[in-house]
Coordinates of N, CA, C and O in Angstrom, one line a residue:
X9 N 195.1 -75.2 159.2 CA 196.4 -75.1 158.7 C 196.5 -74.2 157.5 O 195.6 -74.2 156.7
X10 N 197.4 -73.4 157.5 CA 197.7 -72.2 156.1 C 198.2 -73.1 155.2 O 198.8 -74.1 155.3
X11 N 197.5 -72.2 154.0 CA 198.6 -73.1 152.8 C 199.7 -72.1 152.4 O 199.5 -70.9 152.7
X12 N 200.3 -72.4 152.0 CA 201.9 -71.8 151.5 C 201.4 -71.6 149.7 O 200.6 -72.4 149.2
X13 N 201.9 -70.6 149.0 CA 201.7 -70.8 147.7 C 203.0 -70.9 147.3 O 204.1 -70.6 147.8
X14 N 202.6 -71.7 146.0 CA 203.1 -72.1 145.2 C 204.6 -71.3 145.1 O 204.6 -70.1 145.4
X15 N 205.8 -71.9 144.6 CA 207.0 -71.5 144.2 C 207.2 -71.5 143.1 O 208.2 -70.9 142.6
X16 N 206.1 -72.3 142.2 CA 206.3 -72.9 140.9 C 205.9 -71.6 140.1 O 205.2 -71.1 140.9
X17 N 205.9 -70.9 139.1 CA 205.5 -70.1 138.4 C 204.2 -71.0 137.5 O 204.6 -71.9 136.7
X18 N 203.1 -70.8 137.6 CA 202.4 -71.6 137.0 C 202.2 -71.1 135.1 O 201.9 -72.0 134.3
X19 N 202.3 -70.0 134.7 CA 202.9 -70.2 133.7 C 203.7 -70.4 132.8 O 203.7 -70.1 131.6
X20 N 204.5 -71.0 133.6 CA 205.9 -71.5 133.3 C 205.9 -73.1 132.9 O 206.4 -73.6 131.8
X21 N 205.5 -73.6 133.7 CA 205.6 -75.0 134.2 C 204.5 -76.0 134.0 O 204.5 -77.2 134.1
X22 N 203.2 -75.2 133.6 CA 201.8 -76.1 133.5 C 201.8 -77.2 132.4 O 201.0 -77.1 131.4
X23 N 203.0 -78.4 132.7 CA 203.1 -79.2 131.7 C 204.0 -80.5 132.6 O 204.4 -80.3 133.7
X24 N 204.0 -81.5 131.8 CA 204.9 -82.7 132.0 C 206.5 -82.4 132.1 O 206.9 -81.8 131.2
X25 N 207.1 -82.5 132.9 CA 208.5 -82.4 132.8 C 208.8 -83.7 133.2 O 208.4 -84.3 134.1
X26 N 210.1 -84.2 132.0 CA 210.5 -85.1 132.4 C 212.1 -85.2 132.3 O 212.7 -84.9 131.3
X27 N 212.7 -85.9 133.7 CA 214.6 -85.9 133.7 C 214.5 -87.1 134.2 O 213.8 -87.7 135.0
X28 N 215.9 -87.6 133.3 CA 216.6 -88.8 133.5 C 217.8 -88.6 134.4 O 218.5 -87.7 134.8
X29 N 217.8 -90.2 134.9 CA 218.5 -90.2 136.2 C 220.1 -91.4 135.3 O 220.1 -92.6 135.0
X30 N 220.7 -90.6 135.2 CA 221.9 -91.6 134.2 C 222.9 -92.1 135.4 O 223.0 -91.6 136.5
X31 N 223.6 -93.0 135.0 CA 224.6 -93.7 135.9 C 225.5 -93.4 134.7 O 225.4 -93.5 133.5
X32 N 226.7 -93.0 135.9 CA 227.8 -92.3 135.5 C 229.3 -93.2 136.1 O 230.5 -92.7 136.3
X33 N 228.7 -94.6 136.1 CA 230.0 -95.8 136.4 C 230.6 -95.9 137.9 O 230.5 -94.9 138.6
X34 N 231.1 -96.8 138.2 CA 231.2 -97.1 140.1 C 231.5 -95.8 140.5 O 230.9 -95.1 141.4
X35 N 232.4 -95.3 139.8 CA 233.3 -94.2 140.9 C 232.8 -92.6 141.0 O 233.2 -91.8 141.8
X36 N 231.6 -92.5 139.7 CA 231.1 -91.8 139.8 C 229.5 -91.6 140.5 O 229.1 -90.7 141.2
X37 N 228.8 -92.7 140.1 CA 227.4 -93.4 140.7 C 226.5 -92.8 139.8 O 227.1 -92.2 138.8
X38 N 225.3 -92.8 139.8 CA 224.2 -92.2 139.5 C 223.7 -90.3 139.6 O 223.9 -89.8 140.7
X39 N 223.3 -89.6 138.9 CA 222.4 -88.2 139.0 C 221.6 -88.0 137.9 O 221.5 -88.4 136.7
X40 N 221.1 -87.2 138.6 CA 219.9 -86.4 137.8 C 220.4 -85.9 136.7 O 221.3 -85.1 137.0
X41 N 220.2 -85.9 135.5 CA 220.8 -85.1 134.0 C 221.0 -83.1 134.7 O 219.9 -82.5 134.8
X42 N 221.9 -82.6 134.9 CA 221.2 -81.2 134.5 C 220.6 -80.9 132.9 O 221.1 -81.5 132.0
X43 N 219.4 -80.0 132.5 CA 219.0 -80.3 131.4 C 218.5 -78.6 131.3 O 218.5 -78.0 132.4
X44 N 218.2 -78.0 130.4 CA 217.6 -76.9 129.9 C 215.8 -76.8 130.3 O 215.2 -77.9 130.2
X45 N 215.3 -75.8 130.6 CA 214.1 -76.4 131.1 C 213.2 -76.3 129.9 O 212.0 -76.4 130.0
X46 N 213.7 -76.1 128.4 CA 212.9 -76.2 127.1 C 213.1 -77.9 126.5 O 212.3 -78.3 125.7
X47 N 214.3 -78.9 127.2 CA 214.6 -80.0 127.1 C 214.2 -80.9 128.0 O 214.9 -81.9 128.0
X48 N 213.0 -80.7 128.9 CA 212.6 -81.6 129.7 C 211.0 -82.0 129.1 O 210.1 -82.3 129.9
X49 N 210.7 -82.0 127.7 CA 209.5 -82.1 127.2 C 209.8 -84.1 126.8 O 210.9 -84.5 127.1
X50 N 208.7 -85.0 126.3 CA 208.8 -86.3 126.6 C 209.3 -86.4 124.9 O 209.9 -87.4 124.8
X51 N 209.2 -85.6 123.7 CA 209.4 -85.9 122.8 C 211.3 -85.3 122.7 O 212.1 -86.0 122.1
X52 N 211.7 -84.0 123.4 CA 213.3 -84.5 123.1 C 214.0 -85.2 124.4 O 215.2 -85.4 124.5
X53 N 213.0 -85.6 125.3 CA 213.8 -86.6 125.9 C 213.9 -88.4 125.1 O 214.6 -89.4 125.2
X54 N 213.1 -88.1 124.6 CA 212.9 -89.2 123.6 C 213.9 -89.3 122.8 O 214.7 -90.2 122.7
X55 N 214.1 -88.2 122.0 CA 215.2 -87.6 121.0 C 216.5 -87.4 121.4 O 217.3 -87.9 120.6
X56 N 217.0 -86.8 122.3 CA 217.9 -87.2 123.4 C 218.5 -88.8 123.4 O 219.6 -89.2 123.0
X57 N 217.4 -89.5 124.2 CA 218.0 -90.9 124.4 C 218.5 -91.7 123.3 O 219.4 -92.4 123.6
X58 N 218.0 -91.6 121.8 CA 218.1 -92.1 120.6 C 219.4 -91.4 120.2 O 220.4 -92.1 119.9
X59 N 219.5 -90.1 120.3 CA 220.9 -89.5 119.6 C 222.0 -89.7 120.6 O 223.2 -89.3 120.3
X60 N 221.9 -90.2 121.4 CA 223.0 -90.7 122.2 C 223.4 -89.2 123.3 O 224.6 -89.0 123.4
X61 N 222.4 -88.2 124.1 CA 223.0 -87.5 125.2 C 223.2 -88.1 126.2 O 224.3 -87.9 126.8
X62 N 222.1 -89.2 126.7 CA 222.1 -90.0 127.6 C 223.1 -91.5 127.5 O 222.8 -92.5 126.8
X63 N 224.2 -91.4 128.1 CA 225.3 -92.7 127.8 C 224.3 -93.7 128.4 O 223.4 -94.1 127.6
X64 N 224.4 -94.0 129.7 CA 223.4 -95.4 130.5 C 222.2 -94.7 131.1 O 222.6 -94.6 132.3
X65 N 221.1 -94.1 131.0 CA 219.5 -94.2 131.6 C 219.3 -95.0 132.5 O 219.4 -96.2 132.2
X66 N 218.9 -94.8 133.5 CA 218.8 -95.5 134.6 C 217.1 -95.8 134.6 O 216.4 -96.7 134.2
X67 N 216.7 -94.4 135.3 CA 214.8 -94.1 135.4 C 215.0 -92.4 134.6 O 215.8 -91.6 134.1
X68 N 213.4 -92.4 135.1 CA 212.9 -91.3 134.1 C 211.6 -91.3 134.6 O 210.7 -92.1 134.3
X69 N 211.9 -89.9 135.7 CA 210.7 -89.3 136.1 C 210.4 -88.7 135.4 O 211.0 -88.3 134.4
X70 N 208.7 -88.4 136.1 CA 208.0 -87.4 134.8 C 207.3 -86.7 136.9 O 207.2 -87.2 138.0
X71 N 206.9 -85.7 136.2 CA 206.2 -84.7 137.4 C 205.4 -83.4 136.7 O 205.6 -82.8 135.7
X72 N 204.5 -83.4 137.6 CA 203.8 -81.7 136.7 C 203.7 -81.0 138.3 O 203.1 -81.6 139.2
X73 N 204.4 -79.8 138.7 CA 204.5 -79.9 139.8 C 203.0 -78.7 139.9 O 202.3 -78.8 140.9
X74 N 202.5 -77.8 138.9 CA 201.4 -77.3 138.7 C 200.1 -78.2 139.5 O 199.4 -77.9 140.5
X75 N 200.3 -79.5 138.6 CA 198.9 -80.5 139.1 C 199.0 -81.0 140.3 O 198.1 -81.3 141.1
X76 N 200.8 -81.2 140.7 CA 201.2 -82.0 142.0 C 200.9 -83.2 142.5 O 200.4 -83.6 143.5
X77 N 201.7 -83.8 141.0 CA 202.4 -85.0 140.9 C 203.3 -85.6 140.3 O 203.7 -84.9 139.4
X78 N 203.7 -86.6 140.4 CA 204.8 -87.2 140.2 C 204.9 -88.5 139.7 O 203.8 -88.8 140.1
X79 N 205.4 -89.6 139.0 CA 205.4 -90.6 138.6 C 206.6 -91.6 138.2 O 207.4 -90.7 138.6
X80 N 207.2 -92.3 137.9 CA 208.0 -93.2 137.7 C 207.8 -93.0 136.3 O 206.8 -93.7 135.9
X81 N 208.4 -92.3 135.2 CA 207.6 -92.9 133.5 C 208.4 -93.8 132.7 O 208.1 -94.0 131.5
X82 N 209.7 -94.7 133.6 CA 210.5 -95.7 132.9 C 209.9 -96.8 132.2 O 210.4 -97.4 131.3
X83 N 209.0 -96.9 132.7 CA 208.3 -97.6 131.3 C 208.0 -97.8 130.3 O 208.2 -98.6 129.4
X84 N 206.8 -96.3 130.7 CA 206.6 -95.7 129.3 C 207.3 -95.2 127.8 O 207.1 -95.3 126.6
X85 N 208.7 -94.5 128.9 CA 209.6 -93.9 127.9 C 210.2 -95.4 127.2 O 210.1 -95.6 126.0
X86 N 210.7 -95.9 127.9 CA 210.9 -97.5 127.4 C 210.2 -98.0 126.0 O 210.7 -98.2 124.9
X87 N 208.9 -98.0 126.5 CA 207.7 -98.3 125.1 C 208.1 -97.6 124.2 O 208.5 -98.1 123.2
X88 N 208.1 -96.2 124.5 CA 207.9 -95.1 123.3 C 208.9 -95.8 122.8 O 208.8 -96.6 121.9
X89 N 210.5 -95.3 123.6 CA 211.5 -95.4 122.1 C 211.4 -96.9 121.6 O 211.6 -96.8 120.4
X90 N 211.2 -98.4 122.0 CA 211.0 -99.5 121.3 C 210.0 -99.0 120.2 O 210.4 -98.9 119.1
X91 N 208.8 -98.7 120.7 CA 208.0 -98.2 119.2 C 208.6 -97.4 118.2 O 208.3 -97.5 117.0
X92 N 209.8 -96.2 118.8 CA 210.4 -95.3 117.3 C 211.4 -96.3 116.6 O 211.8 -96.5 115.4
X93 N 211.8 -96.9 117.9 CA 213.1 -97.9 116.8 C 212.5 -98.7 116.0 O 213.2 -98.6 115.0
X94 N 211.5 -99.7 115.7 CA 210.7 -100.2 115.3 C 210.3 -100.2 114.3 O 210.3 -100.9 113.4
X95 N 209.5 -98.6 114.6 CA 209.1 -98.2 113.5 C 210.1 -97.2 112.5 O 209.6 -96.9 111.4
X96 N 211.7 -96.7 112.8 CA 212.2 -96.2 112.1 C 213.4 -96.8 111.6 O 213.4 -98.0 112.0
X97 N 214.4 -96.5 110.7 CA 216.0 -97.5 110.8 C 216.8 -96.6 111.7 O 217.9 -96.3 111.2
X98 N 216.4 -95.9 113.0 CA 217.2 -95.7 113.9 C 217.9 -97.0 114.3 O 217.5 -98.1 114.4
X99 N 219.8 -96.3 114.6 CA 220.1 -97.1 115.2 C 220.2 -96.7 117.0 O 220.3 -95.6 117.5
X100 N 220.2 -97.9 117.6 CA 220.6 -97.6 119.3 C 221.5 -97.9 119.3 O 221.9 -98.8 118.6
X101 N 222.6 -97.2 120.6 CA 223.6 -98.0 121.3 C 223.2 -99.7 122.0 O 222.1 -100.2 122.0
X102 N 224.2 -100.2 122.3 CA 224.3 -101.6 123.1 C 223.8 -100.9 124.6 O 223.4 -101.7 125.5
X103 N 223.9 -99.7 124.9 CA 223.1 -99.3 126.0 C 222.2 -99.3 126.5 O 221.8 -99.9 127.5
X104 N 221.2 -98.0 125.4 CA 220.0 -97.7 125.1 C 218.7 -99.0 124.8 O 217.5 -98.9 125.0
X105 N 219.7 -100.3 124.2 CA 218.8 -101.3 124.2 C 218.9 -102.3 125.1 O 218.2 -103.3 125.0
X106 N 219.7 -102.2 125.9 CA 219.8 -102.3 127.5 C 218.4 -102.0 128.2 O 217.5 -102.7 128.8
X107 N 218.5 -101.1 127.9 CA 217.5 -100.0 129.0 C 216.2 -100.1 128.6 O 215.2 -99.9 129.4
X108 N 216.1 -100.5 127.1 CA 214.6 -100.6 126.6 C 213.9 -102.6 126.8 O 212.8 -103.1 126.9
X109 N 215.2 -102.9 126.8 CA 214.8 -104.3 127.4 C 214.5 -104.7 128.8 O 213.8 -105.6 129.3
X110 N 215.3 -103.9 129.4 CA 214.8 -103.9 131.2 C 213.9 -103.1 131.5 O 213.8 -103.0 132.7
X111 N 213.0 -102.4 130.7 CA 212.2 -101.4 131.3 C 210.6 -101.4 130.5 O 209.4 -101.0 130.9
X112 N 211.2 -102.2 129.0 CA 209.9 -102.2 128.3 C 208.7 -103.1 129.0 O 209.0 -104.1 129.5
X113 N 207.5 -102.7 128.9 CA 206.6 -103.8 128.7 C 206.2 -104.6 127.3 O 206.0 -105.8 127.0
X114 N 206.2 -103.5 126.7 CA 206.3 -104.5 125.1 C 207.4 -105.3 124.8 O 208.2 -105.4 125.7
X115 N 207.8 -105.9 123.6 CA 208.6 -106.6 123.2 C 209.6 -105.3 122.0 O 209.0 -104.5 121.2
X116 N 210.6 -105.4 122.1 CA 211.2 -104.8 121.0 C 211.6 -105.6 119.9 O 212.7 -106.2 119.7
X117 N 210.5 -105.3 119.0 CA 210.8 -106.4 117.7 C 211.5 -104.8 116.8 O 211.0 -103.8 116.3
X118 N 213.0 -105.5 116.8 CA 213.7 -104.8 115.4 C 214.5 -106.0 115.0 O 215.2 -106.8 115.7
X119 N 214.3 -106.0 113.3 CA 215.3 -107.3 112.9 C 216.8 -106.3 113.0 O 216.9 -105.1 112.9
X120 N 217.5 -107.0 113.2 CA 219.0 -106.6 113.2 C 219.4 -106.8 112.1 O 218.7 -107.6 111.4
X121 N 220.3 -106.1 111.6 CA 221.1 -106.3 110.3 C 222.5 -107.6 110.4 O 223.6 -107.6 111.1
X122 N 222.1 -108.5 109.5 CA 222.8 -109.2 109.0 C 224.4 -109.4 108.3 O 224.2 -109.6 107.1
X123 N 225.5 -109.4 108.6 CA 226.4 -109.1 107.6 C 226.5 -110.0 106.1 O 226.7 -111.2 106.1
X124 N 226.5 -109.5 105.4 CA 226.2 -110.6 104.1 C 227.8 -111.0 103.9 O 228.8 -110.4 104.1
X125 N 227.7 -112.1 103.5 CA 229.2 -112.7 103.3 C 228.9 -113.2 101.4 O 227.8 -113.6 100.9
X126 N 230.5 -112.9 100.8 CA 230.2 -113.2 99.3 C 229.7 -112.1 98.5 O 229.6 -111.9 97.3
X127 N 229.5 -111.4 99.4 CA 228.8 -109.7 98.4 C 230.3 -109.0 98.1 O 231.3 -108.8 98.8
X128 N 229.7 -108.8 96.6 CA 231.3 -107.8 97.0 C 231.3 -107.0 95.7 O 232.2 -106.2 95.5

C-alpha cells in the first residue's frame, strides 16, 4: 500500500493544538470554536476560558497531527484551570466552574468570598 504525504505543513504545526467544543444553547447546539491558529496553544486556551471567550465549554481536544494523534484533554484542561483559580484571586463564571467540577479530577478548593454584614 502507498503512503499519501502529509497535508500538514510540518513546520507549521509540530506542536499540541488544542480547540474547544462550546454549546451554543438548544436551538443552536454545540461546535467547534473557530480560533486563530496562534490561539490554539494550551496556555491561551487556558487564558481564554478564565477571561470569559468561551461562554459554556463542553470538551477540549488536543491533537498533534505532525505525531498523529489525538486525545480527549477535558480533564486535564479542567485540572489546569482549578489549579490557576486556586492558586490566583481569579474570578470564574457560574459556568466555567460548572465545567471544572464535571470534568476535574482534582478537587477545586477556592474559598469563596463571603459578604460581610455590619461593615460599613
Amino acid at each position: 500500500m502507498r503512503s499519501s504525504p502529509s497535508i500538514v505543513p510540518a513546520d507549521r504545526l509540530d506542536r499540541d493544538i488544542y480547540l474547544v467544543l462550546e454549546d451554543f444553547g438548544a436551538c443552536a447546539g454545540s461546535a467547534w470554536r473557530e480560533t486563530d491558529e496562534g490561539g490554539t496553544d494550551l496556555e491561551t486556551v487556558l487564558q481564554d476560558l478564565i477571561s470569559g471567550q468561551y461562554a459554556y465549554p463542553v470538551r477540549i481536544v488536543c491533537f498533534n497531527a505532525v505525531e498523529g494523534w489525538s486525545r480527549d484533554a477535558t480533564p486535564d484542561v479542567a485540572d489546569a484551570l482549578a489549579e490557576r483559580v486556586a492558586n490566583t484571586d481569579a474570578e470564574i463564571r457560574p459556568a466555567l466552574q460548572d465545567f471544572i467540577k464535571a470534568n476535574a479530577r482534582r478537587r477545586l478548593d477556592v474559598q469563596l468570598a463571603l459578604p460581610l454584614r455590619g461593615v460599613g
